[in-house]
Coordinates of C-alpha atoms in Angstrom, one line a residue:
M1 CA 0.0 0.0 0.0
N2 CA 1.2 3.5 -0.8
L3 CA 0.3 6.6 1.0
R4 CA -2.7 7.3 -1.3
H5 CA -4.1 3.8 -0.5
I6 CA -3.6 4.5 3.2
E7 CA -5.3 7.8 3.0
I8 CA -8.3 6.3 1.2
F9 CA -8.6 3.4 3.6
H10 CA -8.3 5.7 6.6
A11 CA -11.0 8.1 5.2
V12 CA -13.5 5.3 4.5
Y13 CA -12.9 3.7 7.9
V14 CA -13.3 7.0 9.8
N15 CA -16.2 8.4 7.7
G16 CA -18.1 5.1 7.3
S17 CA -18.8 5.3 3.6
V18 CA -17.2 5.9 0.2
S19 CA -19.4 9.0 -0.4
A20 CA -18.4 10.5 3.0
A21 CA -14.7 9.7 2.4
A22 CA -14.9 11.3 -1.0
R23 CA -16.3 14.5 0.4
A24 CA -13.7 14.6 3.2
L25 CA -10.9 14.2 0.6
N26 CA -12.6 16.4 -1.9
V27 CA -12.4 13.8 -4.7
S28 CA -14.9 11.8 -6.7
Q29 CA -16.6 8.7 -5.3
P30 CA -15.5 6.5 -8.3
S31 CA -11.8 7.3 -7.6
V32 CA -12.2 6.4 -3.9
S33 CA -13.9 3.1 -4.8
K34 CA -11.2 2.3 -7.4
M35 CA -8.4 3.0 -5.0
L36 CA -10.0 1.0 -2.2
R37 CA -10.4 -2.1 -4.5
H38 CA -6.8 -1.7 -5.6
A39 CA -5.7 -1.6 -2.0
E40 CA -7.6 -4.8 -1.3
S41 CA -6.1 -6.5 -4.3
L42 CA -2.6 -5.6 -3.1
L43 CA -3.2 -6.8 0.4
G44 CA -4.9 -10.0 -0.7
F45 CA -7.9 -9.6 1.7
T46 CA -11.1 -7.7 2.0
L47 CA -11.2 -4.5 4.0
F48 CA -14.9 -3.8 4.0
Q49 CA -18.0 -6.0 3.7
R50 CA -20.5 -4.4 1.3
T51 CA -24.0 -4.7 2.9
S52 CA -27.3 -3.0 2.4
A53 CA -26.5 -0.9 5.4
G54 CA -23.3 0.3 3.9
L55 CA -19.6 -0.6 4.3
V56 CA -18.7 -2.7 7.4
P57 CA -15.0 -3.0 8.3
T58 CA -13.7 -6.6 8.5
E59 CA -11.6 -7.9 11.4
D60 CA -8.5 -7.5 9.2
A61 CA -9.5 -3.8 8.7
H62 CA -9.8 -3.2 12.4
M63 CA -6.3 -4.7 13.0
L64 CA -4.8 -2.7 10.1
F65 CA -6.4 0.6 11.2
A66 CA -4.2 1.1 14.3
D67 CA -1.0 1.1 12.2
V68 CA -2.7 3.2 9.4
S69 CA -3.9 5.8 12.0
E70 CA -0.3 6.2 13.3
I71 CA 1.0 6.7 9.8
Q72 CA -1.7 9.3 9.1
D73 CA -0.8 11.2 12.2
R74 CA 2.8 11.3 11.2
V75 CA 1.9 12.4 7.7
H76 CA -0.3 15.1 9.2
A77 CA 2.6 16.2 11.4
L78 CA 4.9 16.4 8.4
R79 CA 2.4 18.6 6.5
E80 CA 1.9 20.8 9.5
A81 CA 5.6 21.2 9.9
G82 CA 5.9 22.2 6.2
R83 CA 3.1 24.8 6.4
N84 CA 4.5 26.3 9.6
M85 CA 8.0 26.5 8.2
K86 CA 6.6 28.3 5.1
R87 CA 4.8 30.8 7.4
G88 CA 7.8 31.4 9.5
A89 CA 9.3 34.9 9.5
G90 CA 12.7 36.0 10.6
G91 CA 11.3 38.8 12.8
T92 CA 8.7 36.6 14.5
L93 CA 9.3 34.9 17.8
R94 CA 7.1 31.8 18.3
I95 CA 7.1 31.0 22.0
S96 CA 5.0 28.6 23.9
A97 CA 4.8 28.4 27.7
L98 CA 3.0 26.5 30.4
P99 CA -0.2 28.3 31.6
S100 CA 1.5 29.1 34.9
L101 CA 4.3 31.0 33.1
A102 CA 1.9 32.6 30.6
L103 CA -0.1 34.2 33.3
D104 CA 2.5 36.8 34.2
A105 CA 6.1 36.0 33.5
L106 CA 5.8 35.6 29.7
P107 CA 3.7 38.8 29.2
T108 CA 6.0 40.8 31.4
A109 CA 9.0 39.6 29.4
V110 CA 7.3 40.4 26.1
A111 CA 6.4 43.9 27.2
R112 CA 9.9 44.5 28.4
F113 CA 11.5 43.1 25.2
M114 CA 9.3 45.2 22.9
Q115 CA 10.5 48.4 24.5
T116 CA 13.9 47.9 22.8
H117 CA 12.7 45.7 19.8
E118 CA 9.7 47.6 18.4
N119 CA 9.6 45.6 15.1
V120 CA 9.6 42.2 16.6
K121 CA 6.4 40.2 16.3
F122 CA 5.3 37.5 18.8
D123 CA 3.3 34.4 18.2
L124 CA 2.5 33.2 21.8
Q125 CA 0.7 30.0 22.9
T126 CA 0.1 28.1 26.0
I127 CA 1.3 24.5 26.1
H128 CA 0.9 21.5 28.4
H129 CA 3.7 19.0 29.1
D130 CA 1.9 16.2 27.2
D131 CA 1.7 18.4 24.1
L132 CA 5.2 19.8 24.2
L133 CA 6.9 17.4 21.8
R134 CA 4.2 17.6 19.2
K135 CA 4.3 21.4 19.1
L136 CA 8.0 21.4 18.5
Y137 CA 8.0 18.5 16.0
E138 CA 5.2 20.2 13.9
R139 CA 7.0 23.5 14.0
E140 CA 4.0 25.2 15.7
T141 CA 6.5 26.8 18.1
D142 CA 10.2 27.4 18.1
V143 CA 10.7 27.4 21.9
A144 CA 8.7 25.8 24.6
V145 CA 9.1 27.1 28.1
A146 CA 8.3 24.4 30.7
Y147 CA 9.6 22.6 33.7
Q148 CA 10.8 19.2 32.8
V149 CA 12.8 18.2 29.7
P150 CA 11.3 15.0 28.2
P151 CA 13.8 12.2 28.6
A152 CA 15.3 10.3 25.6
T153 CA 14.2 12.9 23.0
P154 CA 16.1 15.1 20.5
I155 CA 15.3 18.1 22.7
G156 CA 17.9 20.7 23.7
S157 CA 17.3 23.0 26.6
H158 CA 18.5 26.3 28.2
W159 CA 18.1 26.9 31.9
L160 CA 16.1 30.0 32.7
G161 CA 15.7 30.0 36.4
E162 CA 13.7 28.2 39.1
G163 CA 10.4 28.3 40.8
E164 CA 9.1 26.6 43.9
L165 CA 6.0 25.1 45.3
V166 CA 4.0 27.3 47.8
L167 CA 1.0 27.0 49.9
L168 CA -1.9 29.2 48.7
Y169 CA -4.6 30.0 51.2
R170 CA -7.1 32.5 52.4
E171 CA -5.8 34.6 55.2
E172 CA -8.9 34.0 57.3
D173 CA -8.2 30.2 57.1
L174 CA -4.6 30.5 58.4
P175 CA -4.4 33.9 60.2
D176 CA -1.1 33.2 62.0
A177 CA 0.8 31.6 59.2
P178 CA 4.6 31.5 59.7
A179 CA 7.1 32.8 57.1
S180 CA 7.4 29.3 55.7
V181 CA 5.1 26.3 56.4
D182 CA 5.6 22.7 57.2
L183 CA 3.5 20.3 55.2
Q184 CA 2.0 19.2 58.5
V185 CA 0.0 22.4 58.6
L186 CA -2.3 20.7 56.1
N187 CA -3.3 18.0 58.5
G188 CA -7.1 18.0 59.1
R189 CA -7.6 20.9 56.6
R190 CA -9.6 21.0 53.4
F191 CA -7.2 20.5 50.6
I192 CA -7.3 20.8 46.8
S193 CA -5.3 17.9 45.4
L194 CA -3.0 18.4 42.4
A195 CA -1.3 15.0 42.4
A196 CA -2.3 14.3 38.8
S197 CA -1.2 17.7 37.4
G198 CA 2.0 16.7 35.6
P199 CA 5.6 17.0 36.7
I200 CA 5.1 19.6 39.4
G201 CA 2.3 17.6 41.0
G202 CA 4.8 14.7 40.9
V203 CA 7.3 16.8 42.8
F204 CA 4.8 17.3 45.7
S205 CA 3.9 13.6 45.7
Q206 CA 7.6 12.6 45.8
E207 CA 8.3 14.9 48.7
L208 CA 5.5 13.3 50.7
Q209 CA 7.0 9.9 50.0
R210 CA 10.5 11.1 50.9
L211 CA 9.3 12.4 54.2
E212 CA 7.2 9.3 54.7
L213 CA 4.5 11.8 55.5
E214 CA 0.9 10.7 55.4
L215 CA -1.3 13.8 55.6
D216 CA -4.7 13.5 57.2
V217 CA -6.3 16.0 54.8
D218 CA -9.8 16.4 53.5
E219 CA -9.2 16.3 49.7
V220 CA -12.4 18.1 48.8
V221 CA -11.5 18.5 45.1
S222 CA -8.9 17.1 42.7
A223 CA -7.9 19.7 40.1
R224 CA -5.8 19.1 37.0
T225 CA -4.5 22.7 36.6
F226 CA -3.0 25.1 39.0
Y227 CA -5.1 27.9 37.7
I228 CA -8.3 26.1 38.6
A229 CA -6.9 25.2 42.0
C230 CA -6.1 28.9 42.7
A231 CA -9.7 29.9 41.7
L232 CA -11.0 27.3 44.1
V233 CA -8.9 28.6 46.9
R234 CA -10.2 32.1 46.2
Q235 CA -13.8 30.8 46.5
G236 CA -13.0 29.2 49.9
V237 CA -13.1 25.6 48.8
G238 CA -9.8 24.8 50.5
M239 CA -6.0 25.3 50.5
A240 CA -3.7 24.2 47.6
V241 CA 0.0 23.6 47.0
V242 CA 0.8 25.2 43.6
D243 CA 3.8 26.7 41.8
S244 CA 5.0 30.1 42.8
F245 CA 4.3 31.6 39.3
T246 CA 0.6 30.8 39.3
A247 CA 0.2 31.7 43.0
Q248 CA 1.9 35.1 42.4
A249 CA -0.3 35.9 39.4
S250 CA -3.5 34.8 41.3
L251 CA -3.0 36.8 44.5
T252 CA -6.0 39.0 45.4
P253 CA -6.9 40.8 48.6
G254 CA -7.5 38.1 51.2
L255 CA -5.2 35.5 49.6
S256 CA -1.6 34.8 50.7
M257 CA 1.1 32.4 49.8
R258 CA 3.9 30.9 51.8
P259 CA 7.0 28.8 50.8
L260 CA 7.1 25.3 52.1
K261 CA 9.6 24.0 54.7
P262 CA 11.8 22.5 53.4
R263 CA 11.6 24.4 50.1
L264 CA 10.6 22.4 47.0
T265 CA 12.1 24.0 43.9
F266 CA 12.0 23.1 40.2
D267 CA 13.9 24.3 37.1
V268 CA 12.4 26.4 34.4
Q269 CA 13.7 25.4 31.0
A270 CA 13.5 26.8 27.4
M271 CA 13.3 23.7 25.1
Y272 CA 13.8 23.4 21.4
L273 CA 14.7 20.8 18.8
I274 CA 18.4 20.0 18.9
N275 CA 18.7 20.6 15.1
R276 CA 16.8 23.9 15.4
P277 CA 18.4 25.9 18.3
P278 CA 17.1 29.4 19.0
K279 CA 18.4 32.1 16.7
A280 CA 20.1 35.2 18.0
L281 CA 16.8 37.1 18.4
A282 CA 15.1 34.3 20.3
A283 CA 18.2 33.8 22.5
E284 CA 18.1 37.5 23.4
F285 CA 14.5 37.3 24.4
L286 CA 15.2 34.2 26.6
K287 CA 17.7 36.3 28.5
T288 CA 14.9 38.9 29.1
L289 CA 12.5 36.1 30.2
A290 CA 15.2 34.7 32.6
G291 CA 15.6 38.1 34.2
V292 CA 11.8 38.3 34.7
I293 CA 11.7 34.8 36.3
D294 CA 14.6 35.7 38.6
A295 CA 12.8 38.8 39.8
L296 CA 9.5 37.0 40.6

């Protein structure tokens, strides 16, 4: 099967009929039918049963679809990479950052940088750790600012600074909070869990294991993002351990944050494809971003 056969099979399988596949691919129905029959003759087995209700995938088709779907995803990624490379402009910085860094640190750095680089354009996006590699591979972004470099990948990185985990709380719930808080302060209190929130949630979980500490907390809500956790704290749902960047950007009258004791820090990294390191303009902007992170 060549790529055209794969594309036709994938379209028919996903859309459920030759006519729907033809519309999706913007080609004629006869050409889809012809290519599908040709694919079946090359394979030596039937892909779809022709019934009065339409085409029904055979068991062989179901087994083949998993591999075909992966190939289609890679072809799509290649096309996206080509389109994004064509759209790229020398004076445009395409930067992606985790939502926690995009709340304050990234906008501050952009505003500061544009004071001395008026003609530079920015294409900014938020990104999640699970999507970081795809964004880089497909050339949707040139630099991704995040916390943990994916292991065993062709990703280069540049250290920008560090953040830390902090306790975010309403002042009325902890009126006599010390300058830094022991995790034991959470015992018996309503807590918004972030254990499933990526690498930083993992840092918190690992520290509990290291200390062999079992907190007697009332986990009233489990949130997948720090921003949601901060909004819940603001509404009086409970306390949360979040990253310092999100906490700082979320502070409003009546909310406070305290570092943990011992401190739990993490690195902030600018990541890029090894074969596409940041150009001079991007490297200069990253210095500005590093200065903002250091001042927060």
